[in-house]
CSV table of C-alpha atoms in Angstrom, one decimal:
chain,number,residue,atom,x,y,z
A,248,MET,CA,80.7,47.3,66.6
A,249,ALA,CA,82.0,47.6,70.2
A,250,ASP,CA,80.5,50.3,72.3
A,251,LYS,CA,83.0,53.2,72.4
A,252,ASN,CA,81.3,54.4,75.6
A,253,LYS,CA,83.0,51.6,77.5
A,254,LEU,CA,85.8,54.2,77.8
A,255,GLN,CA,83.5,56.1,80.1
A,256,ARG,CA,83.7,53.5,82.9
A,257,LYS,CA,85.4,54.4,86.1
A,258,THR,CA,87.8,51.5,86.4
A,259,GLY,CA,88.7,48.5,84.3
A,260,ILE,CA,91.2,46.7,82.2
A,261,ILE,CA,92.8,47.7,78.9
A,262,LEU,CA,94.4,44.8,77.0
A,263,ALA,CA,97.8,45.6,75.6
A,264,LEU,CA,97.7,43.5,72.4
A,265,ASP,CA,101.4,43.4,71.8
A,266,VAL,CA,101.3,40.4,69.6
A,267,THR,CA,102.5,40.7,66.0
A,268,ASP,CA,100.1,38.5,64.0
A,269,GLU,CA,96.5,39.2,63.1
A,270,ALA,CA,95.2,35.7,63.9
A,271,SER,CA,96.5,35.8,67.5
A,272,ALA,CA,95.3,39.4,67.9
A,273,LEU,CA,91.7,38.5,66.9
A,274,GLU,CA,91.6,35.2,68.8
A,275,ILE,CA,92.8,36.7,72.1
A,276,THR,CA,90.5,39.8,71.8
A,277,ALA,CA,87.5,37.6,71.1
A,278,ALA,CA,88.3,35.5,74.2
A,279,VAL,CA,88.5,38.4,76.7
A,280,ALA,CA,86.3,41.1,75.0
A,281,ASP,CA,83.6,41.2,77.7
A,282,LEU,CA,86.2,41.5,80.5
A,283,VAL,CA,88.2,44.4,79.1
A,284,ASP,CA,87.1,48.0,78.2
A,285,ALA,CA,89.5,48.4,75.3
A,286,VAL,CA,92.4,46.8,73.4
A,287,LYS,CA,95.6,48.8,72.8
A,288,ILE,CA,97.6,48.1,69.7
A,289,GLY,CA,100.9,49.5,68.5
A,290,TYR,CA,103.0,49.9,65.4
A,291,PRO,CA,104.6,46.4,65.6
A,292,LEU,CA,101.2,44.9,64.9
A,293,VAL,CA,99.9,47.6,62.5
A,294,LEU,CA,103.1,47.7,60.3
A,295,GLY,CA,102.5,44.0,59.7
A,296,THR,CA,98.8,43.9,59.2
A,297,GLY,CA,97.9,47.4,58.1
A,298,LEU,CA,95.3,49.6,59.8
A,299,SER,CA,92.6,47.4,58.5
A,300,ILE,CA,93.0,45.3,61.6
A,301,VAL,CA,91.3,48.1,63.6
A,302,SER,CA,87.8,47.5,62.1
A,303,LYS,CA,88.2,43.7,62.8
A,304,LEU,CA,89.2,44.3,66.4
A,305,SER,CA,86.5,47.0,66.9
A,306,LYS,CA,83.8,44.3,66.5
A,307,TYR,CA,84.9,43.1,69.9
A,308,ALA,CA,86.2,46.1,71.8
A,309,PRO,CA,87.1,49.8,71.3
A,310,VAL,CA,90.7,50.1,69.9
A,311,ILE,CA,93.3,52.5,71.3
A,312,ALA,CA,96.2,53.2,68.8
A,313,ASP,CA,99.3,53.3,71.0
A,314,PHE,CA,101.4,55.1,68.4
A,315,LYS,CA,103.2,57.4,70.8
A,316,VAL,CA,102.7,60.1,68.1
A,317,ALA,CA,105.8,62.4,68.4
A,318,ASP,CA,106.1,64.6,65.4
A,319,ILE,CA,105.4,68.2,64.2
A,320,PRO,CA,101.8,69.4,64.3
A,321,ASN,CA,101.0,68.8,60.6
A,322,THR,CA,102.4,65.2,60.6
A,323,ASP,CA,100.6,64.5,63.9
A,324,HIS,CA,97.4,65.7,62.3
A,325,LEU,CA,97.8,63.3,59.4
A,326,ILE,CA,98.7,60.4,61.6
A,327,CYS,CA,95.7,61.0,63.9
A,328,GLU,CA,93.4,61.3,60.8
A,329,HIS,CA,94.6,57.8,59.7
A,330,VAL,CA,93.9,56.5,63.2
A,331,PHE,CA,90.4,57.7,63.5
A,332,LYS,CA,89.4,57.1,59.9
A,333,ALA,CA,90.4,53.5,60.6
A,334,GLY,CA,87.9,53.4,63.4
A,335,CYS,CA,90.0,53.7,66.6
A,336,ALA,CA,88.4,55.1,69.7
A,337,ALA,CA,91.5,56.8,71.0
A,338,VAL,CA,95.2,57.5,70.3
A,339,ILE,CA,98.2,57.7,72.6
A,340,VAL,CA,100.5,60.6,71.8
A,341,GLN,CA,103.8,61.8,73.3
A,342,GLY,CA,103.6,65.2,75.2
A,343,PHE,CA,107.3,65.9,74.9
A,344,THR,CA,106.9,67.4,71.5
A,345,GLY,CA,105.2,70.5,73.0
A,346,PRO,CA,101.9,72.3,73.3
A,347,ASP,CA,101.2,72.9,69.6
A,348,SER,CA,101.8,69.2,68.7
A,349,LEU,CA,99.6,68.1,71.6
A,350,SER,CA,96.7,70.5,70.8
A,351,GLU,CA,96.8,69.5,67.1
A,352,CYS,CA,96.3,65.9,68.1
A,353,VAL,CA,93.3,66.8,70.4
A,354,LYS,CA,91.8,68.9,67.7
A,355,THR,CA,92.0,66.1,65.1
A,356,ALA,CA,90.7,63.5,67.5
A,357,THR,CA,87.8,65.8,68.5
A,358,ALA,CA,86.8,66.2,64.9
A,359,PHE,CA,86.3,62.4,64.8
A,360,ASP,CA,84.7,62.2,68.2
A,361,GLY,CA,87.9,60.4,69.3
A,362,LYS,CA,90.0,60.6,72.4
A,363,VAL,CA,93.7,61.4,73.2
A,364,PHE,CA,95.8,60.0,75.9
A,365,VAL,CA,99.1,61.7,76.5
A,366,VAL,CA,102.3,59.9,77.8
A,367,SER,CA,103.2,61.8,80.9
A,368,GLU,CA,105.8,59.4,82.1
A,369,MET,CA,107.2,56.2,80.6
A,370,SER,CA,107.6,52.8,82.4
A,371,HIS,CA,110.9,51.6,81.2
A,372,PRO,CA,114.1,52.2,83.2
A,373,GLY,CA,115.5,54.9,80.9
A,374,GLY,CA,112.1,56.6,80.7
A,375,SER,CA,112.9,58.8,83.6
A,376,TYR,CA,116.2,60.1,82.1
A,377,PHE,CA,114.5,63.0,80.3
A,378,PHE,CA,111.0,62.6,81.8
A,379,THR,CA,111.9,64.1,85.1
A,380,ASP,CA,109.2,64.6,87.8
A,381,GLU,CA,109.0,68.2,86.8
A,382,ILE,CA,108.6,67.5,83.1
A,383,SER,CA,106.0,64.7,83.7
A,384,LYS,CA,103.9,67.1,85.8
A,385,GLU,CA,104.2,69.8,83.1
A,386,ILE,CA,103.1,67.4,80.4
A,387,ALA,CA,100.1,66.3,82.6
A,388,GLY,CA,99.2,69.9,83.1
A,389,LEU,CA,99.4,70.7,79.4
A,390,SER,CA,97.2,67.6,78.7
A,391,ARG,CA,94.5,69.0,81.0
A,392,LYS,CA,94.9,72.5,79.5
A,393,TYR,CA,94.5,71.3,75.9
A,394,GLY,CA,91.6,69.0,76.5
A,395,ALA,CA,93.2,65.5,76.3
A,396,PHE,CA,90.9,62.7,77.6
A,397,GLY,CA,93.6,61.2,79.8
A,398,ILE,CA,97.3,60.6,80.5
A,399,VAL,CA,99.5,57.5,80.6
A,400,ALA,CA,101.4,56.9,83.9
A,401,PRO,CA,103.4,53.9,85.0
A,402,ALA,CA,101.8,51.2,87.1
A,403,THR,CA,105.4,50.2,88.0
A,404,ARG,CA,105.6,53.4,90.0
A,405,PRO,CA,102.2,53.9,91.8
A,406,GLU,CA,103.5,56.8,93.8
A,407,ARG,CA,103.9,58.7,90.4
A,408,VAL,CA,100.4,57.8,89.5
A,409,LYS,CA,99.3,59.5,92.7
A,410,GLU,CA,101.3,62.6,92.1
A,411,LEU,CA,100.1,62.9,88.5
A,412,ARG,CA,96.5,62.5,89.7
A,413,ALA,CA,97.0,65.4,92.0
A,414,VAL,CA,98.1,67.5,88.9
A,415,ILE,CA,95.1,66.7,86.7
A,416,GLY,CA,92.4,66.4,89.4
A,417,ASP,CA,89.3,64.5,88.3
A,418,ASP,CA,89.1,66.0,84.9
A,419,LEU,CA,91.3,63.5,83.1
A,420,LYS,CA,91.5,59.7,83.1
A,421,ILE,CA,94.7,57.8,83.9
A,422,ILE,CA,95.7,54.6,82.1
A,423,SER,CA,98.6,52.7,83.5
A,424,PRO,CA,100.8,50.2,81.7
A,425,GLY,CA,103.1,47.8,83.5
A,426,VAL,CA,100.7,45.6,85.4
A,427,GLY,CA,101.4,41.9,85.6
A,428,ALA,CA,104.6,40.7,83.8
A,429,GLN,CA,106.4,44.0,84.4
A,430,GLY,CA,105.6,43.9,88.2
A,431,GLY,CA,102.9,46.4,88.7
A,432,SER,CA,99.9,45.5,90.8
A,433,ALA,CA,96.4,46.2,89.5
A,434,ALA,CA,94.9,47.0,92.9
A,435,ASP,CA,97.8,49.3,94.0
A,436,THR,CA,97.6,51.2,90.7
A,437,ILE,CA,93.9,51.7,90.9
A,438,LYS,CA,94.2,52.7,94.6
A,439,ALA,CA,96.9,55.3,93.5
A,440,GLY,CA,94.4,56.9,91.2
A,441,ALA,CA,94.4,55.1,87.8
A,442,ASP,CA,91.1,54.5,86.0
A,443,TRP,CA,92.4,51.6,83.9
A,444,VAL,CA,95.3,49.2,84.2
A,445,ILE,CA,96.9,48.1,81.0
A,446,VAL,CA,97.7,44.4,81.1
A,447,GLY,CA,99.6,42.7,78.3
A,448,ARG,CA,101.8,39.7,78.5
A,449,SER,CA,100.3,38.1,81.6
A,450,ILE,CA,97.0,37.9,79.6
A,451,TYR,CA,98.0,37.2,76.0
A,452,ASN,CA,100.9,34.8,76.9
A,453,ALA,CA,98.7,32.9,79.3
A,454,GLU,CA,97.6,29.4,78.5
A,455,ASN,CA,94.1,30.6,79.2
A,456,PRO,CA,93.9,34.4,78.5
A,457,ARG,CA,90.3,34.6,79.7
A,458,ASP,CA,91.1,33.2,83.1
A,459,GLU,CA,94.0,35.7,83.6
A,460,ALA,CA,91.8,38.6,82.5
A,461,MET,CA,89.1,37.4,85.0
A,462,LYS,CA,91.6,37.3,87.8
A,463,VAL,CA,92.6,41.0,87.2
A,464,LYS,CA,88.9,42.0,86.9
A,465,VAL,CA,88.0,40.3,90.2
A,466,GLU,CA,91.0,42.0,91.9
A,467,ILE,CA,89.8,45.4,90.6
A,468,GLU,CA,86.1,44.9,91.4
A,469,LYS,CA,86.9,44.2,95.0
A,470,LEU,CA,88.0,47.8,95.2
A,471,ILE,CA,84.9,49.4,93.7
B,166,MET,CA,118.3,48.9,44.0
B,167,ALA,CA,119.6,52.3,45.0
B,168,ASP,CA,123.1,52.5,46.4
B,169,LYS,CA,122.8,52.8,50.2
B,170,ASN,CA,126.3,54.3,50.2
B,171,LYS,CA,124.9,57.5,48.9
B,172,LEU,CA,124.4,58.2,52.6
B,173,GLN,CA,128.2,58.4,53.0
B,174,ARG,CA,128.5,61.6,50.9
B,175,LYS,CA,129.5,64.8,52.7
B,176,THR,CA,126.7,67.1,51.6
B,177,GLY,CA,123.6,66.8,49.7
B,178,ILE,CA,119.8,66.8,49.6
B,179,ILE,CA,117.3,64.5,51.3
B,180,LEU,CA,113.8,64.7,49.8
B,181,ALA,CA,111.1,64.8,52.4
B,182,LEU,CA,108.4,62.8,50.6
B,183,ASP,CA,105.5,64.1,52.6
B,184,VAL,CA,102.9,63.2,50.1
B,185,THR,CA,100.1,60.7,51.0
B,186,ASP,CA,99.6,58.7,47.9
B,187,GLU,CA,101.8,56.1,46.3
B,188,ALA,CA,101.6,57.3,42.7
B,189,SER,CA,102.8,60.8,43.5
B,190,ALA,CA,105.5,59.4,45.8
B,191,LEU,CA,106.9,57.2,43.1
B,192,GLU,CA,106.6,59.8,40.3
B,193,ILE,CA,108.4,62.6,42.3
B,194,THR,CA,111.1,60.3,43.5
B,195,ALA,CA,111.8,59.0,39.9
B,196,ALA,CA,112.0,62.6,38.7
B,197,VAL,CA,114.7,63.7,41.2
B,198,ALA,CA,116.4,60.5,42.1
B,199,ASP,CA,119.9,61.4,40.7
B,200,LEU,CA,119.8,64.8,42.5
B,201,VAL,CA,119.1,63.6,46.0
B,202,ASP,CA,120.9,61.2,48.3
B,203,ALA,CA,117.8,59.7,50.0
B,204,VAL,CA,114.1,60.1,50.3
B,205,LYS,CA,112.5,60.4,53.7
B,206,ILE,CA,109.0,59.0,54.3
B,207,GLY,CA,106.8,59.1,57.3
B,208,TYR,CA,103.7,57.4,58.8
B,209,PRO,CA,101.2,59.5,56.9
B,210,LEU,CA,102.4,57.8,53.7
B,211,VAL,CA,103.1,54.4,55.2
B,212,LEU,CA,99.8,54.0,57.0
B,213,GLY,CA,98.1,54.5,53.7
B,214,THR,CA,100.3,52.4,51.4
B,215,GLY,CA,101.9,49.9,53.8
B,216,LEU,CA,105.6,49.4,54.2
B,217,SER,CA,105.7,47.7,50.7
B,218,ILE,CA,106.3,51.2,49.3
B,219,VAL,CA,109.8,51.1,50.7
B,220,SER,CA,111.0,48.5,48.1
B,221,LYS,CA,109.4,50.4,45.3
B,222,LEU,CA,111.1,53.7,46.3
B,223,SER,CA,114.4,51.9,47.0
B,224,LYS,CA,114.8,51.3,43.3
B,225,TYR,CA,115.4,55.0,42.9
B,226,ALA,CA,117.0,56.2,46.2
B,227,PRO,CA,117.8,54.9,49.7
B,228,VAL,CA,114.8,55.3,52.0
B,229,ILE,CA,114.8,56.9,55.5
B,230,ALA,CA,111.9,56.0,57.7
B,231,ASP,CA,111.0,59.1,59.6
B,232,PHE,CA,109.0,57.4,62.2
B,233,LYS,CA,110.1,59.4,65.2
B,234,VAL,CA,110.3,56.1,67.1
B,235,ALA,CA,109.4,57.0,70.7
B,236,ASP,CA,108.5,53.9,72.7
B,237,ILE,CA,110.0,51.5,75.3
B,238,PRO,CA,113.0,49.5,74.1
B,239,ASN,CA,111.2,46.3,73.1
B,240,THR,CA,108.6,48.1,71.0
B,241,ASP,CA,111.3,50.2,69.5
B,242,HIS,CA,113.1,47.0,68.5
B,243,LEU,CA,110.0,45.6,66.8
B,244,ILE,CA,109.4,48.8,64.9
B,245,CYS,CA,113.0,49.0,63.7
B,246,GLU,CA,112.9,45.4,62.7
B,247,HIS,CA,109.9,46.2,60.4
B,248,VAL,CA,111.7,49.2,59.0
B,249,PHE,CA,114.9,47.4,58.0
B,250,LYS,CA,113.2,44.2,56.9
B,251,ALA,CA,111.2,46.4,54.5
B,252,GLY,CA,114.5,47.6,53.1
B,253,CYS,CA,115.0,51.1,54.6
B,254,ALA,CA,118.5,52.4,54.8
B,255,ALA,CA,117.9,54.4,58.0
B,256,VAL,CA,115.3,55.2,60.6
B,257,ILE,CA,114.7,58.5,62.5
B,258,VAL,CA,114.1,58.0,66.2
B,259,GLN,CA,113.3,60.3,69.2
B,260,GLY,CA,116.0,60.6,71.8
B,261,PHE,CA,113.9,61.9,74.7
B,262,THR,CA,112.8,58.3,75.5
B,263,GLY,CA,116.2,57.7,77.1
B,264,PRO,CA,119.4,55.9,76.7
B,265,ASP,CA,118.0,52.3,76.7
B,266,SER,CA,115.5,53.1,74.0
B,267,LEU,CA,118.1,54.8,71.9
B,268,SER,CA,120.7,52.1,72.2
B,269,GLU,CA,118.1,49.4,71.4
B,270,CYS,CA,117.3,51.2,68.1
B,271,VAL,CA,121.0,51.4,67.2
B,272,LYS,CA,121.5,47.7,68.1
B,273,THR,CA,118.6,46.7,65.9
B,274,ALA,CA,119.6,48.9,63.0
B,275,THR,CA,123.2,47.6,63.2
B,276,ALA,CA,122.0,44.0,62.9
B,277,PHE,CA,120.5,45.0,59.5
B,278,ASP,CA,123.5,47.2,58.5
B,279,GLY,CA,121.1,50.1,58.9
B,280,LYS,CA,121.5,53.6,60.3
B,281,VAL,CA,119.9,55.6,63.0
B,282,PHE,CA,119.3,59.4,63.1
B,283,VAL,CA,118.2,60.8,66.4
B,284,VAL,CA,116.0,63.9,66.7
B,285,SER,CA,118.0,66.3,68.9
B,286,GLU,CA,115.8,69.2,68.4
B,287,MET,CA,112.5,69.7,66.5
B,288,SER,CA,111.8,72.5,64.0
B,289,HIS,CA,108.2,73.5,64.9
B,290,PRO,CA,107.5,76.4,67.3
B,291,GLY,CA,106.5,74.3,70.3
B,292,GLY,CA,109.5,72.0,69.7
B,293,SER,CA,111.7,74.0,72.0
B,294,TYR,CA,109.2,73.9,74.9
B,295,PHE,CA,110.7,70.7,76.3
B,296,PHE,CA,113.7,70.4,74.0
B,297,THR,CA,115.6,73.0,75.8
B,298,ASP,CA,119.2,73.8,74.6
B,299,GLU,CA,120.4,71.7,77.5
B,300,ILE,CA,118.2,68.7,76.6
B,301,SER,CA,119.0,68.9,72.9
B,302,LYS,CA,122.8,68.8,73.6
B,303,GLU,CA,122.3,65.9,76.0
B,304,ILE,CA,120.4,64.0,73.3
B,305,ALA,CA,123.2,64.8,70.8
B,306,GLY,CA,125.8,63.6,73.3
B,307,LEU,CA,123.9,60.3,73.9
B,308,SER,CA,123.5,59.8,70.2
B,309,ARG,CA,127.3,59.9,69.8
B,310,LYS,CA,127.8,57.7,72.9
B,311,TYR,CA,125.5,55.0,71.7
B,312,GLY,CA,126.7,54.9,68.1
B,313,ALA,CA,123.9,56.6,66.1
B,314,PHE,CA,124.9,57.5,62.5
B,315,GLY,CA,123.6,61.1,62.9
B,316,ILE,CA,121.3,63.6,64.5
B,317,VAL,CA,118.4,65.7,63.2
B,318,ALA,CA,118.7,69.5,63.8
B,319,PRO,CA,116.5,72.3,62.5
B,320,ALA,CA,117.6,74.3,59.4
B,321,THR,CA,115.2,77.0,60.6
B,322,ARG,CA,117.7,77.7,63.4
B,323,PRO,CA,121.2,77.3,61.9
B,324,GLU,CA,122.8,78.6,65.1
B,325,ARG,CA,121.5,75.5,66.8
B,326,VAL,CA,123.0,73.3,64.0
B,327,LYS,CA,126.3,74.9,64.8
B,328,GLU,CA,126.0,74.3,68.5
B,329,LEU,CA,125.0,70.7,68.1
B,330,ARG,CA,127.9,70.1,65.6
B,331,ALA,CA,130.2,71.3,68.4
B,332,VAL,CA,128.7,68.6,70.7
B,333,ILE,CA,129.1,65.7,68.3
B,334,GLY,CA,132.3,66.7,66.6
B,335,ASP,CA,132.9,65.0,63.2
B,336,ASP,CA,131.8,61.6,64.3
B,337,LEU,CA,128.1,62.0,63.4
B,338,LYS,CA,126.2,63.4,60.5
B,339,ILE,CA,123.6,66.1,60.8
B,340,ILE,CA,120.4,66.2,58.7
B,341,SER,CA,118.4,69.3,58.8
B,342,PRO,CA,114.7,69.7,58.0
B,343,GLY,CA,113.0,73.1,57.3
B,344,VAL,CA,114.8,74.2,54.1
B,345,GLY,CA,112.6,75.9,51.5
B,346,ALA,CA,108.9,76.3,52.3
B,347,GLN,CA,109.6,76.5,56.1
B,348,GLY,CA,112.2,79.3,55.6
B,349,GLY,CA,115.5,77.6,56.1
B,350,SER,CA,118.4,78.3,53.7
B,351,ALA,CA,120.3,75.3,52.2
B,352,ALA,CA,123.6,77.2,52.1
B,353,ASP,CA,123.3,78.7,55.6
B,354,THR,CA,122.4,75.2,57.0
B,355,ILE,CA,125.4,73.5,55.3
B,356,LYS,CA,127.7,76.3,56.4
B,357,ALA,CA,126.4,75.9,60.0
B,358,GLY,CA,127.6,72.2,59.9
B,359,ALA,CA,124.8,70.1,58.4
B,360,ASP,CA,125.7,67.3,56.0
B,361,TRP,CA,122.3,67.1,54.3
B,362,VAL,CA,119.4,69.5,54.0
B,363,ILE,CA,116.0,68.0,54.0
B,364,VAL,CA,113.7,69.6,51.5
B,365,GLY,CA,110.1,68.8,51.1
B,366,ARG,CA,107.3,71.0,49.9
B,367,SER,CA,109.4,73.3,47.8
B,368,ILE,CA,110.3,70.3,45.7
B,369,TYR,CA,107.3,68.0,45.7
B,370,ASN,CA,104.8,70.8,45.4
B,371,ALA,CA,106.7,72.5,42.5
B,372,GLU,CA,105.4,72.5,39.0
B,373,ASN,CA,108.7,71.0,38.0
B,374,PRO,CA,110.2,69.1,41.1
B,375,ARG,CA,113.4,68.4,39.2
B,376,ASP,CA,114.1,72.0,38.5
B,377,GLU,CA,113.6,72.9,42.2
B,378,ALA,CA,115.9,70.0,43.3
B,379,MET,CA,118.5,71.2,40.8
B,380,LYS,CA,118.4,74.7,42.2
B,381,VAL,CA,119.1,73.5,45.7
B,382,LYS,CA,121.9,71.2,44.5
B,383,VAL,CA,123.6,74.1,42.7
B,384,GLU,CA,123.3,76.2,45.8
B,385,ILE,CA,125.0,73.5,47.8
B,386,GLU,CA,127.7,72.6,45.3
B,387,LYS,CA,128.9,76.2,45.2
B,388,LEU,CA,130.0,75.6,48.8
B,389,ILE,CA,132.0,72.4,48.3
């Protein structure tokens, strides 16, 4: 079983495993496991394979369930229970659903010694339509208040990572999607205050995923 | 296979099937199928049983996947593909992720002759923390603009159902959770402008679910 404490490191890579079949998911994870601190999976994979894939992936690396949990507290609780019973190290939830939903997710995660990351701002173009600067900061503040482990902030906008870091101080971690194929730079994102960069396509679509992961790792380690 | 056109009716009941085991889900649905226009299932059930439960439930009633889809457009697309390939009649998505996420969900649903309901306002206490009146109305307006089939508005606050009906006119349907155990009244919610009331616990936890569903149906039919 992978060491869940990997998620205590200061900086590193999280692999966004946005493939949809189990064989590829396991093969890519095995190839890069020692270069990444966690793998992040979402519903497109889990709806095809079932949550049983978590225990298989966990042999290589801690698994983060990127389920963008966005429901009423009781349903959030039941979803998080599934996540942690399946063996995930952490879950990603939306903060937009309010303080009671957020605190219920943290409470459930804590009961399983698991962690919660809260989406403070999304990386796609329409993501800022409702996630205004003010709302993003408010979500980051609530994440700190209710004991989340970290927040999610976009590598595609490092200036926003910096602003959100100012809101949460050093109490929470920041994980940042959008590095690589989406245009974000690993070095710039870490410099802006992220603890982990989340890299997907540029690793899992590479002819040699391990070489690509190594490149990002070298880029990050130059900064430490 | 259940007639998906049931979802064209003017008013009726949607059963919120928030149980977590397959046997209960099928038993309750079979008992009330002719009294409800659809059953709504969520991740707590699906993460346990797999999406294969959809085809089993669809023998009795159209199935709505209440997944509160809340991701970037490409992930939303992949989730909705799973939903409709599994045989669901409709999916419930969040609207706060912005216009591009919303329109991608509608596009994917349309390709499968499926329907999208958009959460305009949530029913739990913290739901109004970020879903202000202004934001709820904006989400309702975008739902209309991008061709959603309907919106989700809380039966626990019928005055909000009325206000959101004014935003969407008669173009979109309204489904309203919170009737029964959560305190909402079926009659008041329909009078405020909802097309379907979503009833969960008061039916599926009843000693005789069919009798409970019948009571709600009679209450609604008095109004038509």
